[in-house]
Coordinates of C-alpha atoms in Angstrom, one line a residue:
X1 CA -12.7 -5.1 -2.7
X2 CA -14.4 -7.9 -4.5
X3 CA -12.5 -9.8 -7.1
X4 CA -13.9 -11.2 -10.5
X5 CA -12.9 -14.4 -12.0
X6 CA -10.5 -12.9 -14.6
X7 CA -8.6 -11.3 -12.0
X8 CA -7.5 -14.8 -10.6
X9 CA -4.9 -15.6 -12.6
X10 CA -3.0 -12.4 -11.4
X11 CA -4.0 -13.3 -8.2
X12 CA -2.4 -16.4 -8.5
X13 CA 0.9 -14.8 -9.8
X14 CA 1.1 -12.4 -7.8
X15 CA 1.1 -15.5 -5.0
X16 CA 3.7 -17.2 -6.9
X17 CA 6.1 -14.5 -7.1
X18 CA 5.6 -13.2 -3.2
X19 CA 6.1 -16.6 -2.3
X20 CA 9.5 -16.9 -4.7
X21 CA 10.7 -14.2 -3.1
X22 CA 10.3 -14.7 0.2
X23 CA 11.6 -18.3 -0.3
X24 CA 14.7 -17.0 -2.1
X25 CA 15.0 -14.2 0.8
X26 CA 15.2 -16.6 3.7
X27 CA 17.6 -19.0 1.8
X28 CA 20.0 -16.0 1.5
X29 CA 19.8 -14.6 4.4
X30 CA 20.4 -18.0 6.1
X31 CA 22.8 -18.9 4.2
X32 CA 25.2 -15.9 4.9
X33 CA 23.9 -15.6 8.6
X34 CA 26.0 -16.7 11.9
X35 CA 22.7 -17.0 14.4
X36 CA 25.5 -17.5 18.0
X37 CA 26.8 -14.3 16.9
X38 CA 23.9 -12.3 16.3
X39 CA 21.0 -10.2 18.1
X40 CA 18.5 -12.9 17.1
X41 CA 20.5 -15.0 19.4
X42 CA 19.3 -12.4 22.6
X43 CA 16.0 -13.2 21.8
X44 CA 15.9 -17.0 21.1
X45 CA 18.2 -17.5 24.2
X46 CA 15.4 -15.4 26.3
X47 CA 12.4 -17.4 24.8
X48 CA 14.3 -20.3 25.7
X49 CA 15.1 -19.6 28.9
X50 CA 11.7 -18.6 30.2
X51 CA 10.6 -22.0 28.4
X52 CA 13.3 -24.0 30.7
X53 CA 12.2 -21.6 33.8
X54 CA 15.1 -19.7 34.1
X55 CA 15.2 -15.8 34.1
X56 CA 16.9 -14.0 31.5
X57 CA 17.8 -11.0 33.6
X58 CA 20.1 -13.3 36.6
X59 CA 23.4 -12.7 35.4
X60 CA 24.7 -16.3 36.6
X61 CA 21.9 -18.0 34.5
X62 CA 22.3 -15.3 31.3
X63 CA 25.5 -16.0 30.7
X64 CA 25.1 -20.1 31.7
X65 CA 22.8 -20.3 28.9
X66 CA 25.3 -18.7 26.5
X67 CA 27.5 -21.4 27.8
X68 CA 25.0 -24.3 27.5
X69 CA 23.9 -23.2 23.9
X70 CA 27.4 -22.3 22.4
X71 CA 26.3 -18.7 22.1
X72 CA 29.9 -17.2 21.4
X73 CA 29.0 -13.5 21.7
X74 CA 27.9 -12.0 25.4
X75 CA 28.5 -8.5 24.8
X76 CA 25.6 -8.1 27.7
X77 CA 25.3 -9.7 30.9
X78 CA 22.1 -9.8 31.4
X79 CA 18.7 -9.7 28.7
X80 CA 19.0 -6.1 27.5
X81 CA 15.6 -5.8 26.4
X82 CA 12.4 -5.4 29.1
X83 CA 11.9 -8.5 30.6
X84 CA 8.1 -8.7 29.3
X85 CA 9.6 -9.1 25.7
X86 CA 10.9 -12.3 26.5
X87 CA 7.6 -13.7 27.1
X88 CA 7.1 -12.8 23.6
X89 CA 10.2 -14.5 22.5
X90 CA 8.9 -18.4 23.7
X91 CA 7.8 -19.6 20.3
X92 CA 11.3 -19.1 19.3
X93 CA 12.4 -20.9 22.1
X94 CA 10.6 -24.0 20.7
X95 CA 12.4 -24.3 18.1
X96 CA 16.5 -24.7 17.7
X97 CA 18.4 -21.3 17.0
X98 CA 19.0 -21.8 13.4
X99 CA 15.1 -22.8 12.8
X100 CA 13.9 -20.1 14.7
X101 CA 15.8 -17.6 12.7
X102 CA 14.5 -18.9 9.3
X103 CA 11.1 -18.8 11.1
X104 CA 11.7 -15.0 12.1
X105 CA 12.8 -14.4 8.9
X106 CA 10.2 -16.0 6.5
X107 CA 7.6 -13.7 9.3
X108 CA 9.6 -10.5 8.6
X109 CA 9.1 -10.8 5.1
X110 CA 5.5 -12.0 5.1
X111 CA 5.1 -9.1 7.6
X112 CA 6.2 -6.5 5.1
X113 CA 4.2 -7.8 2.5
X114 CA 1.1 -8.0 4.3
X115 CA 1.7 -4.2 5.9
X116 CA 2.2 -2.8 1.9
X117 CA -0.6 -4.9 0.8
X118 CA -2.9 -3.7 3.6
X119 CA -2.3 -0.1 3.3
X120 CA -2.4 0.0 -0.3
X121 CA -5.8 -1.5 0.0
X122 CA -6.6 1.7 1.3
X123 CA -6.8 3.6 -2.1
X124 CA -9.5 1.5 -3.7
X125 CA -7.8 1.9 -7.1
X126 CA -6.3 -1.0 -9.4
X127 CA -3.6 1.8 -9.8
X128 CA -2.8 1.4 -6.4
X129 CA -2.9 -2.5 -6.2
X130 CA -0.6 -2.5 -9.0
X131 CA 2.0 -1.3 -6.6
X132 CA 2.0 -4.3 -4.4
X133 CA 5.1 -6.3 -5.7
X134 CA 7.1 -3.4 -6.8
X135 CA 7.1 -1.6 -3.4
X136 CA 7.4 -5.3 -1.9
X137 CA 10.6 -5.4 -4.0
X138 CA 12.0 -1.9 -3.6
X139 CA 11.3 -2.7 0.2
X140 CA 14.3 -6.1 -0.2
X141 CA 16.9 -3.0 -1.0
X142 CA 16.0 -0.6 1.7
X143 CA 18.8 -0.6 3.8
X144 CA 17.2 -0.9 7.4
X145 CA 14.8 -3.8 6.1
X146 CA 18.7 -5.9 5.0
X147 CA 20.2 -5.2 7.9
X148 CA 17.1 -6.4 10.1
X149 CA 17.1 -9.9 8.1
X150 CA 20.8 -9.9 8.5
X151 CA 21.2 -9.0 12.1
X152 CA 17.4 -10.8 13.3
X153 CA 16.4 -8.0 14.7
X154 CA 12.7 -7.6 15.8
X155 CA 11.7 -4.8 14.3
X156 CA 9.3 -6.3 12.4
X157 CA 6.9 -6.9 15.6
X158 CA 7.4 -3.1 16.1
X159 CA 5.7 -2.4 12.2
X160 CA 2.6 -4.8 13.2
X161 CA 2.2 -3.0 16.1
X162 CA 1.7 0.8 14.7
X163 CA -0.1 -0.7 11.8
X164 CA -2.6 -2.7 14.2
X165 CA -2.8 0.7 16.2
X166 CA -3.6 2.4 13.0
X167 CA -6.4 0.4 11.9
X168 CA -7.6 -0.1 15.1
X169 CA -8.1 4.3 15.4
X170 CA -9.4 4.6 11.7
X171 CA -11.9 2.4 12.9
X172 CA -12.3 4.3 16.1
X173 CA -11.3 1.9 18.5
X174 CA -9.3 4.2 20.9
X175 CA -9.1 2.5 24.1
X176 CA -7.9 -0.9 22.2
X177 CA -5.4 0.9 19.7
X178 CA -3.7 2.5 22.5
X179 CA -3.0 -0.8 24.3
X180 CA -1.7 -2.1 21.3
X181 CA 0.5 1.3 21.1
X182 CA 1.5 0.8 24.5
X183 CA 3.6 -2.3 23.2
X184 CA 6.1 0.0 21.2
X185 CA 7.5 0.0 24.7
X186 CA 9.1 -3.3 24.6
X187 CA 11.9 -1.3 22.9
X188 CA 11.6 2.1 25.2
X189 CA 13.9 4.4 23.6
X190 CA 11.3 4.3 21.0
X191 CA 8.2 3.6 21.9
X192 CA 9.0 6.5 24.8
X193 CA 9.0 9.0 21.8
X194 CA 6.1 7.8 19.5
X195 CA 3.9 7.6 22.7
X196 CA 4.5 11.2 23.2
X197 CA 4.0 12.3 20.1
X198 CA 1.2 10.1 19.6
X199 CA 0.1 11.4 23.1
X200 CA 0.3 15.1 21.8
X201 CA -2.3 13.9 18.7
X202 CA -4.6 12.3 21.1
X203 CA -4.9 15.2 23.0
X204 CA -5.5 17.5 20.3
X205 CA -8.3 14.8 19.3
X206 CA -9.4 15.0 22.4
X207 CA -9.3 11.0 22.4
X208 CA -8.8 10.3 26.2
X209 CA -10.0 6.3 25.3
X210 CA -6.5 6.2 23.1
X211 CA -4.6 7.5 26.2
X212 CA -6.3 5.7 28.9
X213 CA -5.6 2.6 26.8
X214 CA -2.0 3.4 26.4
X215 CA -1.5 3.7 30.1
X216 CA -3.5 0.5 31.0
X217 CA -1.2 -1.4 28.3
X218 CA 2.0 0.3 29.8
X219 CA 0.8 -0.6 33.9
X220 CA 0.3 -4.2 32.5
X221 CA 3.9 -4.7 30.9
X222 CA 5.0 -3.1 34.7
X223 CA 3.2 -5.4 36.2
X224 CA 4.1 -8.5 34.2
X225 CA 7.5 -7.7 34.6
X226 CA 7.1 -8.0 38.6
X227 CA 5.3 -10.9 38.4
X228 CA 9.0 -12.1 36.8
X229 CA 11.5 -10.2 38.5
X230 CA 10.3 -7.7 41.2
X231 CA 13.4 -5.6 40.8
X232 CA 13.4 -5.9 36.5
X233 CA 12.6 -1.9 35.9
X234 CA 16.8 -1.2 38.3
X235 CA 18.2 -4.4 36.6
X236 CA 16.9 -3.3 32.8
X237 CA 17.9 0.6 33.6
X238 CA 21.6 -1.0 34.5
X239 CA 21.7 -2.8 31.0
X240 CA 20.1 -0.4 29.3
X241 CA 22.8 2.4 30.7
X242 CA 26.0 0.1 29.9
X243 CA 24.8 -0.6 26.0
X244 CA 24.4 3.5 25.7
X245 CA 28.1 3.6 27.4
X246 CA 29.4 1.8 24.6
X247 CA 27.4 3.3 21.9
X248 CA 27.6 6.7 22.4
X249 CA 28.3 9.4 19.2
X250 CA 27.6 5.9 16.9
X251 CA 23.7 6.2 15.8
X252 CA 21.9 8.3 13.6
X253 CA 19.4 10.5 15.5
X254 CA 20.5 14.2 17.1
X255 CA 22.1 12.7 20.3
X256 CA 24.9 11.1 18.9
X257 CA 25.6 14.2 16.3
X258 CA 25.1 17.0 19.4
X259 CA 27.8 13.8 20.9
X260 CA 30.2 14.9 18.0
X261 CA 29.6 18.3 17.9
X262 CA 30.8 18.6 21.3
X263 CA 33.7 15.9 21.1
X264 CA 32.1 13.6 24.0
X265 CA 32.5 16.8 26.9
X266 CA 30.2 16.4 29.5
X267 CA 27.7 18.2 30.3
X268 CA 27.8 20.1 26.5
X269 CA 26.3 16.4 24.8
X270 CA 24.0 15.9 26.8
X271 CA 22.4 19.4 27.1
X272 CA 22.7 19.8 23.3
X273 CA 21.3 16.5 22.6
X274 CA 18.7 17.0 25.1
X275 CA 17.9 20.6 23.3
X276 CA 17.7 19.4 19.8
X277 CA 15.7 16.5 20.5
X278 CA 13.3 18.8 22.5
X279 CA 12.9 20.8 19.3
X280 CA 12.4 18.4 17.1
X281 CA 9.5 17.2 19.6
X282 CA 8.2 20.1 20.0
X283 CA 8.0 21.1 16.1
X284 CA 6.6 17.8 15.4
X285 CA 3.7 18.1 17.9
X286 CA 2.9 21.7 17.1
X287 CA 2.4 20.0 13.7
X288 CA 0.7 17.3 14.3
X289 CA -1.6 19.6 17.0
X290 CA -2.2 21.7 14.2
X291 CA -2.5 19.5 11.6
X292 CA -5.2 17.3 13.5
X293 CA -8.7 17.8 12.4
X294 CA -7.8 17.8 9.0
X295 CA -5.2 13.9 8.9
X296 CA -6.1 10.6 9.1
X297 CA -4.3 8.4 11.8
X298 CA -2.3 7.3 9.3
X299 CA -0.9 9.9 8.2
X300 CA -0.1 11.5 11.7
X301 CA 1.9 8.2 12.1
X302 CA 3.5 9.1 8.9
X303 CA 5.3 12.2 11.1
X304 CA 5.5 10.3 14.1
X305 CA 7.5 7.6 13.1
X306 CA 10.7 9.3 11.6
X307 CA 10.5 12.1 14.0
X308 CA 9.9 9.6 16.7
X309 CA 13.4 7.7 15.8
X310 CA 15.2 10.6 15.2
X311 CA 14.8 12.7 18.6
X312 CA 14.9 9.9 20.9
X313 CA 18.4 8.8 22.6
X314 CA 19.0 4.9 20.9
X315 CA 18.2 3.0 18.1
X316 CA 19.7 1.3 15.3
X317 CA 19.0 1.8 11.3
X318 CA 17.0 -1.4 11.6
X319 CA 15.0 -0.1 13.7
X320 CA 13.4 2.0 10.6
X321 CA 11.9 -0.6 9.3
X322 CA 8.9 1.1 10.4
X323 CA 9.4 3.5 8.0
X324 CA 7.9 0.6 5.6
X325 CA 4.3 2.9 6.6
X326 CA 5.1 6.6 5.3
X327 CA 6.9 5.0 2.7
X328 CA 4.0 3.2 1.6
X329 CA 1.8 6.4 2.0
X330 CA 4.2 8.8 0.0
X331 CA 4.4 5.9 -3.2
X332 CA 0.8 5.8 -3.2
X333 CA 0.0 9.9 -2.7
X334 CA 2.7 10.3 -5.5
X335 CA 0.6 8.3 -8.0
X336 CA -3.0 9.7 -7.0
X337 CA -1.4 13.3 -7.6
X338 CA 0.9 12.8 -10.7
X339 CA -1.5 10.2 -12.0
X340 CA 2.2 8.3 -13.2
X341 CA 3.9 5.4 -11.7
X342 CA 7.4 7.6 -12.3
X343 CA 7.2 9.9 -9.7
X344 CA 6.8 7.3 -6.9
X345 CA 9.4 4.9 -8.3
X346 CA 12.1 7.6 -8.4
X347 CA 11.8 8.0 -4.9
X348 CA 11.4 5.1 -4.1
X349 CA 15.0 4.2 -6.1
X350 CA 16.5 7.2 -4.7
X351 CA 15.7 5.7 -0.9
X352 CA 17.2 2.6 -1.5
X353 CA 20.3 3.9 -3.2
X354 CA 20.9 6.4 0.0
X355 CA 19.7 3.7 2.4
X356 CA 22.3 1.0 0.4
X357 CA 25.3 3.8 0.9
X358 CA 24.4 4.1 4.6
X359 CA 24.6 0.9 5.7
X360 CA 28.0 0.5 4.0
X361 CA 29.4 3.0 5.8
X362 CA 27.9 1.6 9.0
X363 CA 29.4 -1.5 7.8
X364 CA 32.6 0.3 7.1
X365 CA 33.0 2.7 10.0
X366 CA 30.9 0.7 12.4
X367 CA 28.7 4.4 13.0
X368 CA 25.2 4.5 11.9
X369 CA 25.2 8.3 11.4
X370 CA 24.9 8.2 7.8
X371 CA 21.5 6.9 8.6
X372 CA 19.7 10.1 9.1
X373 CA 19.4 10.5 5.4
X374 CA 16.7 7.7 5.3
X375 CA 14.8 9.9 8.1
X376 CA 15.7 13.1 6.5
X377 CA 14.0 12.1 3.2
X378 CA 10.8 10.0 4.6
X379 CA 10.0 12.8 6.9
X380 CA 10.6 15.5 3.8
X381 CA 8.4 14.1 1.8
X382 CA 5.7 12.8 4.3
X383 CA 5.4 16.4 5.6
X384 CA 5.6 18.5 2.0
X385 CA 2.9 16.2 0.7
X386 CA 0.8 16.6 3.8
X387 CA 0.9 19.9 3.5
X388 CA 0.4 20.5 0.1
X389 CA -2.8 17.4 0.6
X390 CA -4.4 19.7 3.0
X391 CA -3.9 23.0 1.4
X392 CA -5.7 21.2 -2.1
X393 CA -7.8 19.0 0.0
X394 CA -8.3 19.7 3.8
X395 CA -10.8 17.0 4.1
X396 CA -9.9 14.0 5.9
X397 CA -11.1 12.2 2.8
X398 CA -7.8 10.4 1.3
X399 CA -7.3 6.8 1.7
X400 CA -9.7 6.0 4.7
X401 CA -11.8 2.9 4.7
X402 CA -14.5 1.9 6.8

């Protein structure tokens, strides 16, 4: 899109107030944040311990560092995230705790700019473009996207991932957007599930480059885990199983309600969890499998996502920030098809006032359940526009750029 000279001066506002608020956001968030008693402080202490060449998953050195740093809260004894990540985690290492944070923070933000201002660019309308700070702003509010500035979470690194992966397929670059894809395993209760969905849309495609490149990205995070602890896949599993112990019945997906429904019996959770995440799986690939010839990769991503986070066995309502891509998509389809800026702003309000209610009852009740709402109404709509796109227009010919 090529600017003119007149547009420069809203250019240059639109600069000005992104950078206002993303100053403003990181000044609040540090200022009400307590970085020793926080998840940020898993990642920083992992960065910095790879940087002093110790290894985040030997329990005598884990907790050492806790010691050595002041880190008050060790609900884990070892690094519960797959050692590769921590690689990932050095630049924060560089840098003291509290710095690193309002690093992390200030890239959250730009990261969620840059993702709405990137997919927007995909409708080449000013219409569209005129959505930028609004959506940028209705994005401060949604629940998950608070509580990942207020708790340091990641989750940001997760959004640039699907977005690079996205791009990279539009442009059809299979074998390098599935090694990119391949990286949503950092975190695997997630990545597990949009890898198989995302594997059921490749093979409908026919796109064996996108799957050969996811499994060459996942064999490489195997083997640079060995490189740093041969026996890292039994020590994670052994974290990963005594966070679920403690968690279990508390997030919003269909484990932890098939986890209330049954009153925490064994085997009735697990085999009822297992079921309705297997149906939610298999609904959302016999869509997307159907669907296929006639979406864009973005919009299949649109379905995966939410279905992704709600089938799968553990994450947290920050870990919807992703959800910053369908959103995005729905805003935009909502003002190509009503031709009115209403439409998309009142769901957009109607998010954030259900995402806001959730997280005070997580705050309240310390159980994310309430959470599902946010899935419930981003997959809704993604899906009922889809439809009713391809029924109108079954053309892959909405926003797709070269």
């Amino acid at each position: 899109m090529k600017y003119s000279i007149t547009k420069i001066p809203g250019i240059l506002v639109t600069i000005i107030l992104l950078g206002g608020m993303i100053f403003l956001r990181t000044r609040q968030s540090y200022a009400n944040f307590d970085s020793k008693n926080s998840n940020f402080s898993f990642f920083w202490l992992a960065g910095r311990m790879v940087l002093d060449g110790e290894n985040p998953y030997d329990p005598t050195q884990y907790l050492a560092g806790h010691d050595k740093h002041e880190i008050e809260w060790r609900p884990n004894k070892i690094f519960p995230y797959p050692l590769p990540l921590a690689l990932i985690c050095v630049p924060l290492g560089f840098l003291s705790i509290d710095n690193a944070y309002i690093l992390w923070t200030a890239l959250t933000l730009l990261i969620t700019a840059a993702t709405i201002f990137i997919l927007l660019r995909q409708w080449e309308s000013a219409a569209h473009q005129r959505l930028f700070i609004p959506v940028f702003v209705f994005m401060l509010f949604f629940g998950p996207h608070y509580l990942t500035l207020h708790s340091g979470a990641i989750s940001a690194f997760t959004v640039l991932i699907i977005l690079s992966a996205i791009l990279l397929l539009e442009k059809e670059k299979s074998l390098a957007a599935g090694i990119v894809l391949s990286l949503t395993m950092l975190k695997p209760p997630q990545g597990l599930t949009i890898l198989l969905l995302a594997g059921i849309w490749f093979l409908a495609r026919r796109d064996w480059k996108a799957i050969l490149g996811a499994a060459i990205g996942g064999a490489a995070l195997l083997l640079i885990g060995m490189i740093q602890d041969p026996m890292w896949i039994e020590k994670f599993r052994g974290a990963g199983q005594a966070v679920m112990d403690r968690t279990l019945g508390v997030h919003s997906n269909v484990w932890a309600f098939a986890y209330l429904i049954c009153r925490g019996t064994s085997p009735c959770s697990a085999l009822l969890g297992g079921a309705l995440g297997l149906l939610l799986l298999s609904l959302s690939g016999f869509f997307l499998w159907q669907t296929q010839p006639k979406v864009t990769a973005w919009e299949a991503f649109n379905v995966i996502i939410p279905a992704a986070f709600v089938s799968t066995i553990y994450l947290w309502s920050y870990d919807q920030l992703p959800y910053i891509i369908p959103i995005v998509w729905i805003a935009g389809t909502l003002v190509k098809q009503t031709k009115s800026y209403l439409s998309a702003f009142i769901f957009l309000i109607a998010l954030d006032l259900f995402s806001l209610f959730a997280l005070s009852q997580h705050a309240a009740t310390s159980k994310d359940l309430w959470s599902l709402g946010n899935s419930i109404l981003v997959l809704g709509m993604a899906v009922a526009l889809l439809a009713q796109r391809i029924k109108f227009n079954p053309a892959k010919d909405i926003p797709r750029r070269a």
